[in-house]
Amino acid sequence: MASKHTKKTAIIVGAGVGGIATAARLAKAGFKVTVLEKNDFTGGRCSLIKHAGYRFDQGPSLLLLPKLFAETFHDLDTSLSTEGVELLKCEPNYNLWFGDGEKFELSSDTAVMKREVEKWEGREGFERYLEWLREAHRHYEISAREVLHKNFTSIFNLLRPTFLVELFRLHPFESIYSRAARYFWTERLRRVFTFGTMYMGMSPFDAPGTYSLLQYTELAEGIWYPVGGFHAVVQALVGVCERLGVDIRLNTPVSTVLTTPDGKTGTGVQTASGETLTADIVIVNADLVYAYNNLFPSSAPQTTKSYASSLTKRAGSCSSISFYWSLSEKIPELTTHNIFLADEYRESFDSIFERQSIPNEPSFYVNVPSRIDPTAAPEGKDSLVVLVPVGHLLNSSTPSSKTNGANLDSTTRSVSSSTGKGLPQKELDWPSIISSTRQQVLSTIQARTNCKSLAPLISNEIVNDPISWEERFNLDKGSILGLSHSFFNVLAFRPSTRAKGVKNTYFVGASTHPGTGVPIVLAGAKITSEQILHDLDMNVPWKGKEEVVRDKGVRQGKGTGELDRVRRDGAIILSDMGIWKLAGIVLACVLVYVNSGLVVTWNWEEKRGWGSGRF
């Protein structure tokens, strides 16, 4: 262990977004950091696929919650623009294509949303949309303040007063679909404002109502795309890491997290080649379920082993069959982001999330990066990505678990780790499944958009399926978004950022707090980094920095100018107090009249012509 006068060392297993962001933060705090990555590229799922002049985002393709990106770079004394990252705003956000031939355009432009909502639910429907937006705004602001910037290290953190008073305003015990049904009265709009949960690998009929914050940020802050692909953000962080002296080693898989003889303290790692590296701190950015069951040694405490076993039984997110098509022509009918929703909306989600299978009629997402960024494809051509959510695998096919002290073959291990639901890897004819899924996608796109047949235009195809997702990224059962985000899989119930039973070892990534998605993982990198610095009694270099985004209003005080001073006077007649005053005056008049004994009468014969214009 390093002394107080030597530089602290840290090893990070995995160069995904969380690993790279954590490396930059710890290096900023004075650590000597080494990052070890099994693949020959950084970013994990947030990486690029390239072929003959075509470029595809292998995973994320929508930049949401832009403030969290700005905050990350600001904390590192730089910015996205300084690092050469140019963000383009996608407009519209999406086109949603329905089976009846209708289309809904989602946009951050209020005028467009007014037109689109009123088309289906009238003027009153737009009023209800604004009410829904207000609730979603509240979900967003509370979550950003109380969840994305705070750690939940124990169940007692749920009793934190600032969180507890807001808990029920987040609607965590109602589904996002049931909340939307309060505001949108047609099935069409209920689908429009709930499909976004598939980005978290969840069904809108199960996902907590809190997650309306995702579509809120799309509507209020927009959807953005980095020129050059989403990996441009990761590459910018890599550049920061390199300036801070971080050593990033690619093609270096880790086989074991090393510990003290009693297994209770992490001391370093051993690579697959047998190299031993020691450090004061170990941070794991590999898939959390995989890591607990494969990277910790057999000497790990029994609590760690039991916890590792329990994680395999937790609900995972969905997997996907993803197509990456090089098209010989442009398809003008498709915008940058397109959603095709199944007519049997609930059934399509139930088959994925309840039965962990492949829906007969899938809902799917189509991304055309070349529509907004021409560098994604040769001139006059399109690159196209199709993501079809499907159930995850029935069993994990990753190497045998060291924490369970076993050296099992895949069949034996499958039985021990099975949750009873999922896609059987060996029994299914995957080439046939992929072929039929491809045909469904092609026919649906053509039928709903009236575009020309896509099949003859596909000059090259690359495919990811549940098996390849697991093999390439060690994703347990091929779950592309880690563990589920149901209520008992988030906050204090989600696996902690500090390893169970092993000191000096931490986690960052999709399956630990606060959750999945690039901006959420960036927030998690900050939480994990600050936890490490706090545990070692070290200064947090970005603490106390002025916020990069001005969204708190003008600070009120003696120096506040008259134009910016917040006051409610001048409108007292219309204020709440003014209404109470008026009510008091009316009540006083009524009491005076009642107690006066006066009687007011009306003579109909004398007043018969009043109001008729005849006297």
Coordinates of C-alpha atoms in Angstrom, one line a residue, residues 96-555:
L96 CA -43.1 7.3 -35.0
W97 CA -44.6 5.1 -37.6
F98 CA -47.8 3.2 -36.9
G99 CA -49.3 0.1 -38.5
D100 CA -52.4 2.1 -39.7
G101 CA -50.3 4.3 -41.9
E102 CA -50.2 7.3 -39.5
K103 CA -47.1 9.0 -38.3
F104 CA -46.4 11.1 -35.2
E105 CA -43.6 13.6 -35.2
L106 CA -41.9 14.1 -31.8
S107 CA -40.1 17.4 -31.5
S108 CA -38.6 19.8 -29.0
D109 CA -40.4 22.6 -31.0
T110 CA -43.5 23.4 -29.0
A111 CA -45.4 24.5 -32.1
V112 CA -44.8 21.1 -33.7
M113 CA -46.0 19.3 -30.5
K114 CA -49.1 21.5 -30.3
R115 CA -50.0 20.5 -33.9
E116 CA -49.2 16.8 -33.4
V117 CA -51.1 16.4 -30.0
E118 CA -54.1 18.4 -31.1
K119 CA -54.4 16.3 -34.3
W120 CA -55.3 13.4 -32.1
E121 CA -56.7 14.8 -28.8
G122 CA -57.8 18.3 -29.6
R123 CA -57.0 21.5 -27.7
E124 CA -57.8 20.0 -24.4
G125 CA -55.3 17.2 -25.2
F126 CA -52.5 19.8 -25.6
E127 CA -53.4 21.2 -22.2
R128 CA -53.1 17.7 -20.7
Y129 CA -49.8 17.3 -22.6
L130 CA -48.5 20.5 -20.8
E131 CA -49.6 19.0 -17.5
W132 CA -47.8 15.8 -18.3
L133 CA -44.7 17.8 -19.2
R134 CA -44.9 19.6 -15.8
E135 CA -45.0 16.2 -14.0
A136 CA -42.1 14.8 -16.1
H137 CA -40.1 18.0 -15.4
R138 CA -40.6 17.4 -11.7
H139 CA -39.4 13.8 -12.1
Y140 CA -36.3 15.1 -14.0
E141 CA -35.3 17.8 -11.5
I142 CA -35.8 15.6 -8.4
S143 CA -34.0 12.7 -9.9
A144 CA -31.0 14.9 -11.1
R145 CA -30.7 16.4 -7.6
E146 CA -31.5 13.5 -5.3
V147 CA -30.4 10.4 -7.3
L148 CA -27.9 11.2 -10.0
H149 CA -25.7 13.3 -7.7
K150 CA -25.9 11.3 -4.5
N151 CA -24.8 7.8 -3.5
F152 CA -27.0 5.2 -1.9
T153 CA -24.6 3.1 0.1
S154 CA -27.3 1.6 2.4
I155 CA -31.0 1.2 2.8
F156 CA -30.9 4.0 5.4
N157 CA -30.1 6.5 2.6
L158 CA -33.7 6.1 1.5
L159 CA -34.6 7.8 4.7
R160 CA -32.6 10.9 3.8
P161 CA -35.1 13.7 4.5
T162 CA -34.5 15.6 1.2
F163 CA -35.2 12.3 -0.7
L164 CA -38.0 11.0 1.4
V165 CA -40.1 14.1 1.1
E166 CA -39.9 13.9 -2.7
L167 CA -40.3 10.1 -3.0
F168 CA -44.0 9.9 -3.8
R169 CA -43.7 12.9 -6.2
L170 CA -41.5 10.6 -8.3
H171 CA -44.3 8.0 -8.7
P172 CA -42.0 5.0 -8.3
F173 CA -44.9 2.7 -7.5
E174 CA -46.9 3.4 -10.7
S175 CA -45.9 2.4 -14.2
I176 CA -45.0 5.0 -16.7
Y177 CA -47.9 3.7 -18.8
S178 CA -50.4 4.2 -16.0
R179 CA -49.1 7.7 -15.4
A180 CA -49.3 8.6 -19.1
A181 CA -52.9 7.3 -19.2
R182 CA -53.9 10.0 -16.8
Y183 CA -53.0 12.7 -19.3
F184 CA -53.4 11.1 -22.7
W185 CA -56.8 9.6 -23.5
T186 CA -56.0 7.8 -26.8
E187 CA -54.0 4.6 -27.0
R188 CA -51.9 6.2 -29.8
L189 CA -50.6 9.0 -27.6
R190 CA -50.1 6.7 -24.6
R191 CA -47.8 4.7 -26.8
V192 CA -46.0 7.9 -28.1
F193 CA -45.2 9.0 -24.6
T194 CA -44.1 5.6 -23.1
F195 CA -42.1 3.7 -25.7
G196 CA -38.9 5.4 -24.4
T197 CA -38.5 2.9 -21.6
M198 CA -37.0 0.4 -24.1
Y199 CA -33.8 2.5 -23.9
M200 CA -33.6 1.3 -20.3
G201 CA -34.4 -2.3 -21.3
M202 CA -37.8 -2.2 -19.7
S203 CA -41.5 -2.5 -20.6
P204 CA -43.6 0.7 -20.2
F205 CA -46.1 -1.4 -18.2
D206 CA -43.4 -2.2 -15.6
A207 CA -41.1 0.7 -15.6
P208 CA -41.6 3.2 -12.7
G209 CA -43.4 6.4 -13.6
T210 CA -40.3 8.3 -12.7
Y211 CA -38.8 7.5 -16.1
S212 CA -40.9 9.9 -17.9
L213 CA -37.9 12.1 -17.3
L214 CA -36.3 10.5 -20.3
Q215 CA -38.8 11.7 -22.8
Y216 CA -38.9 15.0 -20.9
T217 CA -35.2 15.7 -21.5
E218 CA -35.8 14.8 -25.2
L219 CA -38.6 17.3 -25.5
A220 CA -37.2 20.1 -23.3
E221 CA -33.5 19.8 -24.0
G222 CA -33.5 18.0 -27.4
I223 CA -31.7 15.0 -28.8
W224 CA -28.1 15.6 -29.9
Y225 CA -25.6 13.8 -32.0
P226 CA -21.8 14.2 -31.9
V227 CA -20.1 14.7 -35.3
G228 CA -18.1 11.6 -36.0
G229 CA -20.3 9.4 -34.0
F230 CA -21.1 9.0 -30.3
H231 CA -17.6 7.6 -29.7
A232 CA -16.3 11.2 -30.2
V233 CA -17.3 11.9 -26.6
V234 CA -15.3 8.9 -25.4
Q235 CA -12.3 9.8 -27.5
A236 CA -12.4 13.3 -26.0
L237 CA -12.3 11.8 -22.5
V238 CA -9.4 9.6 -23.7
G239 CA -7.6 12.7 -24.7
V240 CA -8.1 14.2 -21.3
C241 CA -6.8 11.0 -19.7
E242 CA -3.7 11.0 -21.9
R243 CA -2.9 14.6 -20.9
L244 CA -3.2 13.6 -17.2
G245 CA -0.9 10.7 -17.6
V246 CA -3.4 7.8 -17.6
D247 CA -2.0 4.6 -19.1
I248 CA -4.7 2.9 -21.3
R249 CA -3.8 -0.6 -22.4
L250 CA -5.9 -2.2 -25.0
N251 CA -6.1 -6.0 -25.8
T252 CA -5.3 -6.7 -22.2
P253 CA -8.1 -8.8 -20.6
V254 CA -8.1 -9.2 -16.8
S255 CA -8.5 -12.7 -15.4
T256 CA -8.6 -12.0 -11.7
V257 CA -8.9 -9.3 -9.1
L258 CA -6.0 -9.9 -6.6
T259 CA -6.7 -9.7 -2.9
T260 CA -4.9 -10.2 0.4
P261 CA -4.7 -13.8 1.5
D262 CA -8.0 -13.5 3.4
G263 CA -9.7 -12.2 0.3
K264 CA -11.0 -9.2 2.0
T265 CA -8.9 -6.4 0.4
G266 CA -8.2 -5.8 -3.3
T267 CA -4.6 -5.3 -4.1
G268 CA -4.4 -5.4 -7.9
V269 CA -5.2 -7.6 -10.9
Q270 CA -3.8 -10.4 -12.9
T271 CA -4.1 -10.2 -16.7
A272 CA -5.0 -13.2 -18.9
S273 CA -1.3 -13.3 -20.0
G274 CA -0.3 -13.8 -16.3
E275 CA 1.0 -10.3 -15.6
T276 CA 0.5 -9.1 -12.1
L277 CA -0.3 -5.4 -11.4
T278 CA -0.7 -4.0 -7.9
A279 CA -2.5 -0.8 -6.9
D280 CA -4.1 0.9 -3.9
I281 CA -7.5 0.9 -5.5
V282 CA -9.2 -1.4 -8.1
I283 CA -12.2 -0.1 -10.0
V284 CA -14.2 -2.6 -12.1
N285 CA -16.0 -1.2 -15.2
A286 CA -16.7 -4.7 -16.6
D287 CA -20.3 -6.0 -16.5
L288 CA -21.0 -6.2 -12.8
V289 CA -22.7 -9.6 -12.7
Y290 CA -19.9 -11.1 -14.9
A291 CA -17.3 -9.5 -12.7
Y292 CA -18.7 -10.8 -9.4
N293 CA -18.9 -14.3 -10.7
N294 CA -15.7 -14.4 -12.7
L295 CA -13.1 -11.9 -11.5
F296 CA -13.0 -12.4 -7.8
P297 CA -10.8 -15.3 -6.5
S298 CA -12.0 -18.4 -4.7
S299 CA -10.5 -16.9 -1.5
A300 CA -13.1 -14.1 -1.6
P301 CA -15.3 -13.9 1.6
Q302 CA -18.5 -16.0 1.7
T303 CA -20.6 -12.9 1.6
T304 CA -19.0 -12.0 -1.7
K305 CA -19.7 -15.5 -3.1
S306 CA -23.3 -15.5 -1.9
Y307 CA -23.9 -12.1 -3.3
A308 CA -22.4 -13.1 -6.7
S309 CA -24.7 -16.0 -6.8
S310 CA -27.7 -13.9 -5.9
L311 CA -26.9 -11.4 -8.7
T312 CA -27.4 -14.1 -11.4
K313 CA -31.1 -14.4 -10.2
R314 CA -31.8 -10.7 -10.5
A315 CA -33.9 -9.4 -13.4
G316 CA -31.8 -8.3 -16.3
S317 CA -32.6 -5.9 -19.1
C318 CA -33.4 -7.0 -22.6
S319 CA -30.9 -8.0 -25.3
S320 CA -31.2 -7.1 -29.0
I321 CA -30.7 -8.2 -32.5
S322 CA -29.0 -5.2 -34.2
F323 CA -28.4 -4.8 -37.9
Y324 CA -25.8 -2.4 -39.4
W325 CA -26.6 -1.9 -43.0
S326 CA -24.5 -0.1 -45.7
L327 CA -27.1 1.2 -48.3
S328 CA -26.2 2.0 -51.8
E329 CA -28.7 4.8 -51.9
K330 CA -30.3 7.3 -49.6
I331 CA -33.7 6.6 -48.1
P332 CA -35.3 10.1 -47.8
E333 CA -38.4 8.9 -46.0
L334 CA -36.4 8.0 -42.9
T335 CA -35.2 10.7 -40.5
T336 CA -32.2 10.4 -38.1
H337 CA -34.3 8.6 -35.5
N338 CA -37.3 6.4 -36.3
I339 CA -39.6 4.2 -34.1
F340 CA -41.8 1.5 -35.5
L341 CA -44.3 0.4 -32.8
A342 CA -46.0 -3.1 -32.9
D343 CA -49.7 -3.0 -33.4
E344 CA -49.9 -5.5 -30.4
Y345 CA -48.0 -3.0 -28.2
R346 CA -48.3 -4.7 -24.9
E347 CA -47.9 -8.2 -26.2
S348 CA -44.6 -7.2 -27.9
F349 CA -43.2 -6.0 -24.6
D350 CA -44.6 -8.9 -22.6
S351 CA -42.9 -11.4 -24.9
I352 CA -39.6 -9.7 -24.3
F353 CA -39.7 -8.8 -20.6
E354 CA -42.2 -11.2 -19.1
R355 CA -41.3 -14.3 -21.2
Q356 CA -37.8 -13.3 -22.3
S357 CA -38.5 -14.4 -25.8
I358 CA -38.7 -12.9 -29.3
P359 CA -41.9 -11.1 -30.1
N360 CA -43.9 -12.2 -33.2
E361 CA -44.3 -8.6 -34.1
P362 CA -41.4 -6.5 -32.7
S363 CA -41.2 -2.8 -32.0
F364 CA -37.9 -1.5 -33.2
Y365 CA -35.7 1.6 -33.6
V366 CA -34.0 2.7 -36.8
N367 CA -31.1 5.2 -36.7
V368 CA -29.8 6.9 -39.9
P369 CA -26.6 8.7 -38.7
S370 CA -25.8 9.8 -42.2
R371 CA -29.0 11.9 -42.2
I372 CA -27.6 14.4 -39.7
D373 CA -23.9 13.7 -40.1
P374 CA -22.9 13.2 -43.8
T375 CA -19.5 11.7 -42.8
A376 CA -21.3 8.5 -41.7
A377 CA -21.6 7.3 -45.2
P378 CA -20.2 7.9 -48.7
E379 CA -21.8 10.7 -50.7
G380 CA -25.3 9.8 -51.9
K381 CA -25.6 6.7 -49.6
D382 CA -26.9 5.9 -46.2
S383 CA -25.7 4.0 -43.2
L384 CA -28.6 2.5 -41.2
V385 CA -28.8 0.9 -37.8
V386 CA -31.7 -1.2 -36.7
L387 CA -32.1 -2.2 -33.0
V388 CA -34.7 -4.9 -32.3
P389 CA -35.2 -5.6 -28.6
V390 CA -35.4 -9.3 -27.7
G391 CA -35.3 -11.3 -24.5
H392 CA -31.9 -12.0 -22.9
L393 CA -30.3 -15.5 -23.0
L394 CA -31.6 -18.2 -20.6
N395 CA -28.1 -18.8 -19.3
S396 CA -24.7 -17.1 -19.0
S397 CA -22.0 -18.6 -21.3
T398 CA -19.2 -16.7 -19.7
P399 CA -16.3 -18.6 -18.1
S400 CA -16.8 -20.6 -14.9
S401 CA -17.3 -18.7 -11.7
K402 CA -14.2 -18.3 -9.5
T403 CA -16.2 -16.9 -6.6
N404 CA -18.2 -20.1 -6.4
G405 CA -14.9 -22.0 -6.4
A406 CA -16.0 -24.2 -9.3
N407 CA -14.6 -25.2 -12.6
L408 CA -17.9 -26.2 -14.3
D409 CA -18.6 -26.9 -17.9
S410 CA -21.1 -24.7 -19.7
T411 CA -24.0 -27.1 -19.3
T412 CA -23.5 -27.4 -15.5
R413 CA -23.0 -23.7 -15.1
S414 CA -26.1 -22.9 -17.1
V415 CA -28.3 -24.9 -14.7
S416 CA -26.8 -23.1 -11.7
S417 CA -27.2 -19.6 -13.1
S418 CA -30.5 -19.9 -14.9
T419 CA -33.4 -17.8 -13.9
G420 CA -35.9 -20.0 -15.7
K421 CA -36.7 -17.4 -18.4
G422 CA -34.6 -16.5 -21.5
L423 CA -33.5 -17.6 -24.9
P424 CA -31.8 -20.9 -25.0
Q425 CA -28.5 -20.4 -26.7
K426 CA -27.9 -23.8 -28.2
E427 CA -31.4 -25.0 -28.9
L428 CA -32.4 -22.0 -31.1
D429 CA -31.5 -21.7 -34.8
W430 CA -30.0 -18.3 -34.6
P431 CA -29.3 -17.8 -38.3
S432 CA -33.0 -18.5 -39.0
I433 CA -34.2 -16.2 -36.2
I434 CA -32.0 -13.4 -37.6
S435 CA -33.2 -14.0 -41.1
S436 CA -36.9 -13.8 -40.1
T437 CA -36.3 -10.7 -38.0
R438 CA -34.5 -9.1 -40.9
Q439 CA -37.4 -9.8 -43.2
Q440 CA -40.0 -8.4 -40.7
V441 CA -38.0 -5.2 -40.3
L442 CA -37.6 -4.7 -44.1
S443 CA -41.2 -5.3 -44.8
T444 CA -42.4 -3.1 -42.0
I445 CA -40.2 -0.2 -43.0
Q446 CA -41.4 -0.3 -46.6
A447 CA -45.1 -0.8 -45.8
R448 CA -45.2 2.1 -43.3
T449 CA -43.0 4.7 -44.9
N450 CA -43.7 3.8 -48.6
C451 CA -40.0 3.8 -49.3
K452 CA -38.5 1.7 -52.0
S453 CA -37.5 -1.9 -51.1
L454 CA -34.4 -1.8 -48.9
A455 CA -33.1 -5.4 -49.4
P456 CA -31.6 -4.8 -52.9
L457 CA -29.8 -1.7 -51.5
I458 CA -27.9 -3.4 -48.7
S459 CA -24.4 -3.8 -49.9
N460 CA -23.0 -5.0 -46.6
E461 CA -24.6 -6.2 -43.3
I462 CA -23.1 -6.6 -39.8
V463 CA -25.2 -8.2 -37.0
N464 CA -25.1 -8.2 -33.2
D465 CA -27.2 -10.7 -31.4
P466 CA -27.5 -11.8 -27.7
I467 CA -24.7 -14.2 -28.1
S468 CA -22.3 -11.8 -29.7
W469 CA -23.2 -9.1 -27.2
E470 CA -22.2 -11.4 -24.4
E471 CA -19.0 -12.7 -26.1
R472 CA -17.7 -9.3 -27.1
F473 CA -18.5 -7.4 -24.0
N474 CA -18.9 -10.1 -21.3
L475 CA -22.5 -8.9 -20.8
D476 CA -24.2 -11.5 -18.5
K477 CA -26.9 -13.3 -20.6
G478 CA -26.4 -10.7 -23.3
S479 CA -28.4 -8.1 -21.4
I480 CA -27.3 -5.0 -23.3
L481 CA -28.3 -2.5 -20.5
G482 CA -27.2 -4.5 -17.5
L483 CA -29.6 -5.2 -14.6
S484 CA -33.2 -4.1 -14.8
H485 CA -34.3 -0.7 -13.4
S486 CA -37.4 -1.9 -11.5
F487 CA -37.9 -0.2 -8.1
F488 CA -36.1 -3.0 -6.2
N489 CA -33.2 -2.8 -8.6
V490 CA -32.4 0.9 -8.1
L491 CA -31.2 3.3 -5.4
A492 CA -30.1 1.4 -2.3
F493 CA -31.3 -1.9 -3.8
R494 CA -29.0 -1.6 -6.8
P495 CA -25.5 -3.2 -6.4
S496 CA -23.3 -0.7 -4.5
T497 CA -20.4 1.2 -6.0
R498 CA -18.3 -0.3 -3.3
A499 CA -17.6 -4.1 -3.8
K500 CA -19.4 -6.4 -1.4
G501 CA -17.0 -7.8 1.2
V502 CA -13.8 -6.6 -0.6
K503 CA -12.2 -3.4 0.5
N504 CA -10.4 -1.0 -1.8
T505 CA -12.5 -2.3 -4.7
Y506 CA -15.2 -0.4 -6.5
F507 CA -17.6 -0.5 -9.4
V508 CA -18.7 1.9 -12.1
G509 CA -21.0 1.2 -15.0
A510 CA -24.6 0.3 -16.0
S511 CA -25.4 -2.2 -13.3
T512 CA -24.2 -0.2 -10.3
H513 CA -25.7 3.0 -8.9
P514 CA -27.2 5.2 -10.4
G515 CA -27.9 3.0 -13.5
T516 CA -27.6 2.6 -17.3
G517 CA -27.2 5.0 -20.2
V518 CA -24.1 7.1 -21.1
P519 CA -25.1 10.3 -19.2
I520 CA -26.2 8.2 -16.1
V521 CA -22.9 6.3 -16.1
L522 CA -21.0 9.6 -16.4
A523 CA -22.9 10.7 -13.2
G524 CA -22.0 7.3 -11.7
A525 CA -18.3 7.9 -12.5
K526 CA -18.4 11.1 -10.4
I527 CA -20.2 9.3 -7.5
T528 CA -17.7 6.5 -7.5
S529 CA -14.7 8.8 -7.8
E530 CA -15.9 11.0 -4.9
Q531 CA -16.5 7.9 -2.8
I532 CA -12.9 6.7 -3.4
L533 CA -11.5 10.1 -2.5
H534 CA -13.7 10.3 0.6
D535 CA -12.6 6.8 1.7
L536 CA -8.9 7.9 1.3
D537 CA -9.5 11.3 2.9
M538 CA -8.4 13.1 -0.2
N539 CA -9.5 16.3 -1.7
V540 CA -12.1 16.4 -4.4
P541 CA -10.6 18.8 -7.0
W542 CA -13.9 19.8 -8.6
K543 CA -15.7 20.4 -5.3
G544 CA -17.0 23.9 -5.0
K545 CA -16.6 24.7 -8.7
E546 CA -19.2 27.1 -10.2
E547 CA -21.8 25.1 -12.1
V548 CA -21.2 25.1 -15.9
V549 CA -25.0 25.4 -16.7
R550 CA -26.8 28.4 -15.3
D551 CA -30.2 26.9 -14.4
K552 CA -30.7 28.1 -10.8
G553 CA -31.8 31.6 -11.6
V554 CA -30.0 34.8 -10.5
R555 CA -28.6 34.6 -7.0

